[in-house]
C-alpha cells in the first residue's frame, strides 16, 4: 500500500480545488482580458498537476519538463477544450441538469484526485490517445440561415454615428463562415472562419452591438463574440435584472427553442453614456 505524506495530501487537495474553481467559470461570458487570464491559469494548473503527479522514475522527459510541455500544449488547445466544455454543458442542460456547471466542476476535481491516485504511468500513451480523440477537429456544417441573418444584423452599419471598428472585416468573414455542429439543439452557435483574408481589431471582444428580444414575457440578449480577430460565437443570454432567470434558462434549453429573426431584435449600441 502506498502511504501519502501530509504534504502530498495538501497538494492533491489544492490541485483538486484549483481544477474545481476553474471549472465553475463560464468562459463564454468572459471579457478579452479575463478570458486570457482564464486560459493561462488553466494551462498553468494543468502543467503543475502533471509535473507533481509524474513518477520520478518514469517521466516522459522529467517531471518539470513534462509539466512545462503539458502546460504549453494545454494553452494551445484551449480553443478546442472550450468548445468541448460548452458542448458538454449544453448537453447536460438539455438533459435536464439544472446545475450543470457546478456538477462538471465537481467531476473535474474528482478526476484530479484520481490522477494523483494512479500508482504508475503504464498505459500513458493510451490515455493521451483518448485526449487526442476529444480534441479532434470539430465537424463543421453550413452556418444556419437564422444565425447568419442575426450576425449580419448585429454587424449592419448604424443609421447614425461612425462605423464600428472591424465591422467591414467581420462582414467579409461572414460570407464564408461555417459553424460547429454540436450534434444537438443549442441556443449558442459556434462560428468558424477558415483562412480569413483579414482579422478584426480589437481581435478579442464582445461586439458592442447587442440585440434584445422577448419570448413568453422574458427578455433575452443576442451577443456576438470575436476571438483572435474572427467571428467566434453567437449566443443568447439572459440580461442582468431579469427576474425569471430559471424559466429563461429552461426556455433556452427546451427542444422547441428557435433563434429570433432580425425583425424581432431591438439593437442597442454600447456608448460611454451611463444607462
mmCIF file of C-alpha atoms in Angstrom:
data_model
loop_
_atom_site.group_PDB
_atom_site.id
_atom_site.type_symbol
_atom_site.label_atom_id
_atom_site.label_comp_id
_atom_site.label_asym_id
_atom_site.label_seq_id
_atom_site.Cartn_x
_atom_site.Cartn_y
_atom_site.Cartn_z
ATOM 1 C CA UNK A 1 0.000 0.000 0.000
ATOM 2 C CA UNK A 2 1.256 3.485 -0.826
ATOM 3 C CA UNK A 3 1.160 5.988 2.028
ATOM 4 C CA UNK A 4 0.690 9.614 1.092
ATOM 5 C CA UNK A 5 2.523 12.226 3.115
ATOM 6 C CA UNK A 6 0.764 15.224 4.606
ATOM 7 C CA UNK A 7 2.400 17.492 2.046
ATOM 8 C CA UNK A 8 1.271 15.233 -0.793
ATOM 9 C CA UNK A 9 -2.301 15.221 0.507
ATOM 10 C CA UNK A 10 -2.223 19.011 0.764
ATOM 11 C CA UNK A 11 -1.040 19.318 -2.856
ATOM 12 C CA UNK A 12 -3.757 16.924 -4.003
ATOM 13 C CA UNK A 13 -6.405 18.980 -2.210
ATOM 14 C CA UNK A 14 -5.016 22.223 -3.654
ATOM 15 C CA UNK A 15 -4.914 20.793 -7.176
ATOM 16 C CA UNK A 16 -8.457 19.430 -6.958
ATOM 17 C CA UNK A 17 -9.674 22.754 -5.566
ATOM 18 C CA UNK A 18 -7.982 24.710 -8.360
ATOM 19 C CA UNK A 19 -9.473 22.492 -11.066
ATOM 20 C CA UNK A 20 -12.897 22.705 -9.451
ATOM 21 C CA UNK A 21 -12.690 26.501 -9.203
ATOM 22 C CA UNK A 22 -11.662 26.830 -12.863
ATOM 23 C CA UNK A 23 -14.495 24.506 -13.831
ATOM 24 C CA UNK A 24 -17.033 26.862 -12.233
ATOM 25 C CA UNK A 25 -16.051 29.686 -14.585
ATOM 26 C CA UNK A 26 -18.333 30.239 -17.586
ATOM 27 C CA UNK A 27 -15.609 31.130 -20.098
ATOM 28 C CA UNK A 28 -18.129 32.190 -22.753
ATOM 29 C CA UNK A 29 -19.101 35.170 -20.608
ATOM 30 C CA UNK A 30 -15.565 36.463 -20.033
ATOM 31 C CA UNK A 31 -14.125 39.627 -21.481
ATOM 32 C CA UNK A 32 -10.885 39.553 -23.505
ATOM 33 C CA UNK A 33 -8.506 40.172 -20.579
ATOM 34 C CA UNK A 34 -10.246 37.848 -18.124
ATOM 35 C CA UNK A 35 -10.542 35.226 -20.877
ATOM 36 C CA UNK A 36 -6.791 35.380 -21.490
ATOM 37 C CA UNK A 37 -6.134 35.095 -17.735
ATOM 38 C CA UNK A 38 -8.505 32.105 -17.551
ATOM 39 C CA UNK A 39 -6.634 30.306 -20.327
ATOM 40 C CA UNK A 40 -3.242 30.987 -18.755
ATOM 41 C CA UNK A 41 -4.490 29.858 -15.351
ATOM 42 C CA UNK A 42 -5.899 26.647 -16.780
ATOM 43 C CA UNK A 43 -2.670 25.859 -18.659
ATOM 44 C CA UNK A 44 -0.503 26.625 -15.611
ATOM 45 C CA UNK A 45 -2.663 24.487 -13.330
ATOM 46 C CA UNK A 46 -2.587 21.563 -15.754
ATOM 47 C CA UNK A 47 1.179 21.804 -16.116
ATOM 48 C CA UNK A 48 1.757 21.885 -12.365
ATOM 49 C CA UNK A 49 -0.539 18.907 -11.794
ATOM 50 C CA UNK A 50 1.231 16.800 -14.433
ATOM 51 C CA UNK A 51 4.637 17.752 -13.046
ATOM 52 C CA UNK A 52 3.607 16.932 -9.493
ATOM 53 C CA UNK A 53 1.778 13.709 -10.339
ATOM 54 C CA UNK A 54 4.505 12.280 -12.593
ATOM 55 C CA UNK A 55 6.530 9.451 -11.124
ATOM 56 C CA UNK A 56 10.161 10.379 -10.695
ATOM 57 C CA UNK A 57 11.375 7.157 -12.292
ATOM 58 C CA UNK A 58 9.060 7.156 -15.313
ATOM 59 C CA UNK A 59 8.575 10.672 -16.707
ATOM 60 C CA UNK A 60 8.486 11.321 -20.422
ATOM 61 C CA UNK A 61 11.317 13.857 -20.077
ATOM 62 C CA UNK A 62 11.497 14.798 -16.428
ATOM 63 C CA UNK A 63 8.644 15.945 -14.150
ATOM 64 C CA UNK A 64 9.349 19.664 -14.557
ATOM 65 C CA UNK A 65 9.736 19.477 -18.320
ATOM 66 C CA UNK A 66 6.643 17.268 -18.559
ATOM 67 C CA UNK A 67 4.709 19.986 -16.747
ATOM 68 C CA UNK A 68 6.017 22.771 -18.981
ATOM 69 C CA UNK A 69 5.270 20.818 -22.162
ATOM 70 C CA UNK A 70 1.795 19.884 -20.922
ATOM 71 C CA UNK A 71 1.043 23.488 -19.961
ATOM 72 C CA UNK A 72 2.112 24.708 -23.400
ATOM 73 C CA UNK A 73 0.053 22.066 -25.183
ATOM 74 C CA UNK A 74 -2.947 22.861 -22.993
ATOM 75 C CA UNK A 75 -2.685 26.573 -23.757
ATOM 76 C CA UNK A 76 -2.560 25.852 -27.476
ATOM 77 C CA UNK A 77 -5.602 23.585 -27.255
ATOM 78 C CA UNK A 78 -7.755 25.863 -25.106
ATOM 79 C CA UNK A 79 -9.987 26.861 -28.012
ATOM 80 C CA UNK A 80 -10.837 23.217 -28.700
ATOM 81 C CA UNK A 81 -11.208 22.495 -24.984
ATOM 82 C CA UNK A 82 -13.648 25.365 -24.559
ATOM 83 C CA UNK A 83 -15.767 24.085 -27.432
ATOM 84 C CA UNK A 84 -15.897 20.634 -25.820
ATOM 85 C CA UNK A 85 -16.678 22.184 -22.436
ATOM 86 C CA UNK A 86 -19.514 24.267 -23.899
ATOM 87 C CA UNK A 87 -20.915 21.225 -25.712
ATOM 88 C CA UNK A 88 -20.896 19.172 -22.502
ATOM 89 C CA UNK A 89 -22.587 21.945 -20.514
ATOM 90 C CA UNK A 90 -25.303 22.474 -23.108
ATOM 91 C CA UNK A 91 -25.818 18.711 -23.395
ATOM 92 C CA UNK A 92 -26.254 18.396 -19.623
ATOM 93 C CA UNK A 93 -28.688 21.291 -19.575
ATOM 94 C CA UNK A 94 -30.587 19.783 -22.472
ATOM 95 C CA UNK A 95 -30.830 16.560 -20.440
ATOM 96 C CA UNK A 96 -32.433 18.476 -17.579
ATOM 97 C CA UNK A 97 -29.393 19.016 -15.346
ATOM 98 C CA UNK A 98 -30.060 22.368 -13.684
ATOM 99 C CA UNK A 99 -26.644 22.860 -12.081
ATOM 100 C CA UNK A 100 -24.561 21.616 -14.967
ATOM 101 C CA UNK A 101 -21.565 23.900 -14.388
ATOM 102 C CA UNK A 102 -21.075 23.006 -10.654
ATOM 103 C CA UNK A 103 -21.541 19.312 -11.460
ATOM 104 C CA UNK A 104 -18.904 19.418 -14.210
ATOM 105 C CA UNK A 105 -16.541 21.300 -11.884
ATOM 106 C CA UNK A 106 -17.004 18.616 -9.226
ATOM 107 C CA UNK A 107 -16.253 15.898 -11.779
ATOM 108 C CA UNK A 108 -13.065 17.740 -12.729
ATOM 109 C CA UNK A 109 -11.958 17.822 -9.097
ATOM 110 C CA UNK A 110 -12.682 14.109 -8.700
ATOM 111 C CA UNK A 111 -10.735 13.337 -11.870
ATOM 112 C CA UNK A 112 -7.779 15.290 -10.488
ATOM 113 C CA UNK A 113 -7.761 13.203 -7.325
ATOM 114 C CA UNK A 114 -7.966 10.058 -9.463
ATOM 115 C CA UNK A 115 -4.965 11.218 -11.486
ATOM 116 C CA UNK A 116 -2.893 11.522 -8.332
ATOM 117 C CA UNK A 117 -4.131 8.112 -7.227
ATOM 118 C CA UNK A 118 -2.628 6.330 -10.195
ATOM 119 C CA UNK A 119 0.215 4.183 -8.937
ATOM 120 C CA UNK A 120 2.035 4.093 -12.278
ATOM 121 C CA UNK A 121 2.017 5.717 -15.683
ATOM 122 C CA UNK A 122 1.724 2.472 -17.638
ATOM 123 C CA UNK A 123 -0.679 2.874 -20.491
ATOM 124 C CA UNK A 124 0.017 6.619 -20.623
ATOM 125 C CA UNK A 125 0.133 6.519 -24.425
ATOM 126 C CA UNK A 126 -3.394 5.112 -24.436
ATOM 127 C CA UNK A 127 -4.631 7.913 -22.189
ATOM 128 C CA UNK A 128 -3.059 10.529 -24.424
ATOM 129 C CA UNK A 129 -4.713 8.848 -27.402
ATOM 130 C CA UNK A 130 -8.103 9.358 -25.742
ATOM 131 C CA UNK A 131 -7.352 13.030 -25.190
ATOM 132 C CA UNK A 132 -6.390 13.388 -28.853
ATOM 133 C CA UNK A 133 -9.764 11.975 -29.789
ATOM 134 C CA UNK A 134 -11.521 14.533 -27.589
ATOM 135 C CA UNK A 135 -9.625 17.359 -29.254
ATOM 136 C CA UNK A 136 -10.169 16.241 -32.826
ATOM 137 C CA UNK A 137 -11.083 18.955 -35.288
ATOM 138 C CA UNK A 138 -14.798 19.687 -34.835
ATOM 139 C CA UNK A 139 -17.282 18.688 -37.504
ATOM 140 C CA UNK A 140 -18.275 21.754 -39.486
ATOM 141 C CA UNK A 141 -21.616 22.482 -41.109
ATOM 142 C CA UNK A 142 -23.156 25.320 -43.056
ATOM 143 C CA UNK A 143 -23.912 28.265 -40.815
ATOM 144 C CA UNK A 144 -27.690 28.124 -40.196
ATOM 145 C CA UNK A 145 -29.580 30.789 -42.108
ATOM 146 C CA UNK A 146 -31.190 32.251 -38.993
ATOM 147 C CA UNK A 147 -27.787 32.548 -37.291
ATOM 148 C CA UNK A 148 -26.249 34.143 -40.382
ATOM 149 C CA UNK A 149 -29.104 36.677 -40.504
ATOM 150 C CA UNK A 150 -28.614 37.590 -36.832
ATOM 151 C CA UNK A 151 -24.851 38.061 -37.225
ATOM 152 C CA UNK A 152 -25.482 40.238 -40.282
ATOM 153 C CA UNK A 153 -27.986 42.324 -38.317
ATOM 154 C CA UNK A 154 -25.514 42.896 -35.482
ATOM 155 C CA UNK A 155 -22.827 43.920 -37.995
ATOM 156 C CA UNK A 156 -25.095 46.206 -40.002
ATOM 157 C CA UNK A 157 -23.711 49.762 -40.289
ATOM 158 C CA UNK A 158 -25.562 52.105 -37.892
ATOM 159 C CA UNK A 159 -28.043 54.602 -39.291
ATOM 160 C CA UNK A 160 -26.205 57.365 -37.495
ATOM 161 C CA UNK A 161 -22.790 57.555 -35.915
ATOM 162 C CA UNK A 162 -19.421 56.169 -37.002
ATOM 163 C CA UNK A 163 -18.873 52.720 -38.476
ATOM 164 C CA UNK A 164 -17.672 50.391 -35.736
ATOM 165 C CA UNK A 165 -14.030 49.211 -35.936
ATOM 166 C CA UNK A 166 -13.740 45.812 -37.571
ATOM 167 C CA UNK A 167 -17.321 45.725 -38.864
ATOM 168 C CA UNK A 168 -16.395 45.552 -42.537
ATOM 169 C CA UNK A 169 -13.820 42.826 -41.938
ATOM 170 C CA UNK A 170 -16.310 40.745 -39.964
ATOM 171 C CA UNK A 171 -18.975 41.154 -42.641
ATOM 172 C CA UNK A 172 -16.449 39.860 -45.183
ATOM 173 C CA UNK A 173 -15.760 36.862 -42.922
ATOM 174 C CA UNK A 174 -19.471 36.115 -42.643
ATOM 175 C CA UNK A 175 -19.626 35.297 -46.360
ATOM 176 C CA UNK A 176 -17.579 32.107 -45.840
ATOM 177 C CA UNK A 177 -18.292 31.435 -42.155
ATOM 178 C CA UNK A 178 -19.367 27.971 -41.059
ATOM 179 C CA UNK A 179 -20.497 26.555 -37.749
ATOM 180 C CA UNK A 180 -19.581 23.718 -35.409
ATOM 181 C CA UNK A 181 -22.238 21.009 -35.374
ATOM 182 C CA UNK A 182 -22.605 20.030 -31.675
ATOM 183 C CA UNK A 183 -24.930 17.156 -32.515
ATOM 184 C CA UNK A 184 -27.845 18.572 -30.508
ATOM 185 C CA UNK A 185 -30.028 21.650 -30.305
ATOM 186 C CA UNK A 186 -28.392 24.666 -28.675
ATOM 187 C CA UNK A 187 -29.141 28.350 -28.276
ATOM 188 C CA UNK A 188 -25.469 29.127 -28.971
ATOM 189 C CA UNK A 189 -23.857 28.887 -32.394
ATOM 190 C CA UNK A 190 -20.090 28.364 -32.595
ATOM 191 C CA UNK A 191 -18.887 30.172 -35.715
ATOM 192 C CA UNK A 192 -15.745 29.120 -37.594
ATOM 193 C CA UNK A 193 -13.940 31.233 -40.186
ATOM 194 C CA UNK A 194 -11.320 29.302 -42.125
ATOM 195 C CA UNK A 195 -8.350 31.187 -43.583
ATOM 196 C CA UNK A 196 -9.743 34.721 -43.331
ATOM 197 C CA UNK A 197 -8.096 37.351 -45.504
ATOM 198 C CA UNK A 198 -8.183 39.945 -42.722
ATOM 199 C CA UNK A 199 -8.675 39.975 -38.954
ATOM 200 C CA UNK A 200 -10.812 42.378 -36.980
ATOM 201 C CA UNK A 201 -9.261 44.751 -34.479
ATOM 202 C CA UNK A 202 -9.624 44.566 -31.484
ATOM 203 C CA UNK A 203 -9.074 40.859 -32.012
ATOM 204 C CA UNK A 204 -10.812 39.732 -28.829
ATOM 205 C CA UNK A 205 -14.016 41.454 -27.863
ATOM 206 C CA UNK A 206 -17.717 41.210 -27.275
ATOM 207 C CA UNK A 207 -19.229 43.014 -30.248
ATOM 208 C CA UNK A 208 -20.596 46.362 -28.969
ATOM 209 C CA UNK A 209 -23.977 45.876 -30.664
ATOM 210 C CA UNK A 210 -26.483 43.727 -28.762
ATOM 211 C CA UNK A 211 -29.881 42.515 -29.920
ATOM 212 C CA UNK A 212 -32.735 42.308 -27.416
ATOM 213 C CA UNK A 213 -35.915 40.294 -27.908
ATOM 214 C CA UNK A 214 -38.756 38.932 -25.799
ATOM 215 C CA UNK A 215 -40.189 35.435 -25.588
ATOM 216 C CA UNK A 216 -43.024 34.438 -23.232
ATOM 217 C CA UNK A 217 -42.608 37.770 -21.497
ATOM 218 C CA UNK A 218 -38.913 37.113 -20.784
ATOM 219 C CA UNK A 219 -36.139 39.334 -22.131
ATOM 220 C CA UNK A 220 -33.154 37.804 -23.884
ATOM 221 C CA UNK A 221 -29.999 39.235 -25.431
ATOM 222 C CA UNK A 222 -28.203 38.161 -28.588
ATOM 223 C CA UNK A 223 -24.459 38.716 -28.334
ATOM 224 C CA UNK A 224 -21.593 38.186 -30.758
ATOM 225 C CA UNK A 225 -18.113 37.179 -29.593
ATOM 226 C CA UNK A 226 -14.956 37.929 -31.581
ATOM 227 C CA UNK A 227 -11.902 35.747 -30.877
ATOM 228 C CA UNK A 228 -8.473 36.114 -32.476
ATOM 229 C CA UNK A 229 -9.932 38.654 -34.891
ATOM 230 C CA UNK A 230 -12.595 36.277 -36.219
ATOM 231 C CA UNK A 231 -16.291 35.634 -35.734
ATOM 232 C CA UNK A 232 -16.476 33.135 -32.893
ATOM 233 C CA UNK A 233 -19.764 32.716 -31.026
ATOM 234 C CA UNK A 234 -23.351 33.868 -31.412
ATOM 235 C CA UNK A 235 -25.029 33.414 -28.059
ATOM 236 C CA UNK A 236 -28.399 34.048 -26.467
ATOM 237 C CA UNK A 237 -28.103 35.171 -22.856
ATOM 238 C CA UNK A 238 -30.329 36.334 -20.037
ATOM 239 C CA UNK A 239 -29.796 40.035 -19.221
ATOM 240 C CA UNK A 240 -28.942 41.314 -15.767
ATOM 241 C CA UNK A 241 -32.070 42.299 -13.921
ATOM 242 C CA UNK A 242 -34.274 39.617 -15.465
ATOM 243 C CA UNK A 243 -36.094 38.079 -12.516
ATOM 244 C CA UNK A 244 -37.308 34.944 -14.267
ATOM 245 C CA UNK A 245 -33.818 33.533 -14.715
ATOM 246 C CA UNK A 246 -34.710 29.877 -14.123
ATOM 247 C CA UNK A 247 -37.613 29.991 -16.573
ATOM 248 C CA UNK A 248 -35.386 31.774 -19.093
ATOM 249 C CA UNK A 249 -32.688 29.089 -18.906
ATOM 250 C CA UNK A 250 -35.281 26.337 -19.214
ATOM 251 C CA UNK A 251 -36.677 28.074 -22.293
ATOM 252 C CA UNK A 252 -33.219 28.261 -23.882
ATOM 253 C CA UNK A 253 -32.617 24.569 -23.196
ATOM 254 C CA UNK A 254 -36.013 23.408 -24.465
ATOM 255 C CA UNK A 255 -36.192 21.454 -27.762
ATOM 256 C CA UNK A 256 -38.685 23.978 -29.115
ATOM 257 C CA UNK A 257 -36.369 26.978 -28.837
ATOM 258 C CA UNK A 258 -35.585 28.744 -32.106
ATOM 259 C CA UNK A 259 -33.391 31.744 -32.718
ATOM 260 C CA UNK A 260 -35.229 35.022 -33.267
ATOM 261 C CA UNK A 261 -35.445 36.711 -36.635
ATOM 262 C CA UNK A 262 -33.695 40.070 -37.113
ATOM 263 C CA UNK A 263 -37.133 41.739 -37.157
ATOM 264 C CA UNK A 264 -37.647 40.672 -33.538
ATOM 265 C CA UNK A 265 -34.489 42.409 -32.348
ATOM 266 C CA UNK A 266 -34.080 45.805 -30.787
ATOM 267 C CA UNK A 267 -30.466 46.713 -31.491
ATOM 268 C CA UNK A 268 -28.508 48.568 -28.834
ATOM 269 C CA UNK A 269 -25.052 50.050 -29.413
ATOM 270 C CA UNK A 270 -22.731 50.468 -26.441
ATOM 271 C CA UNK A 271 -21.758 54.024 -25.593
ATOM 272 C CA UNK A 272 -19.844 55.869 -22.895
ATOM 273 C CA UNK A 273 -23.084 57.293 -21.530
ATOM 274 C CA UNK A 274 -24.488 55.613 -18.393
ATOM 275 C CA UNK A 275 -27.803 53.821 -18.829
#
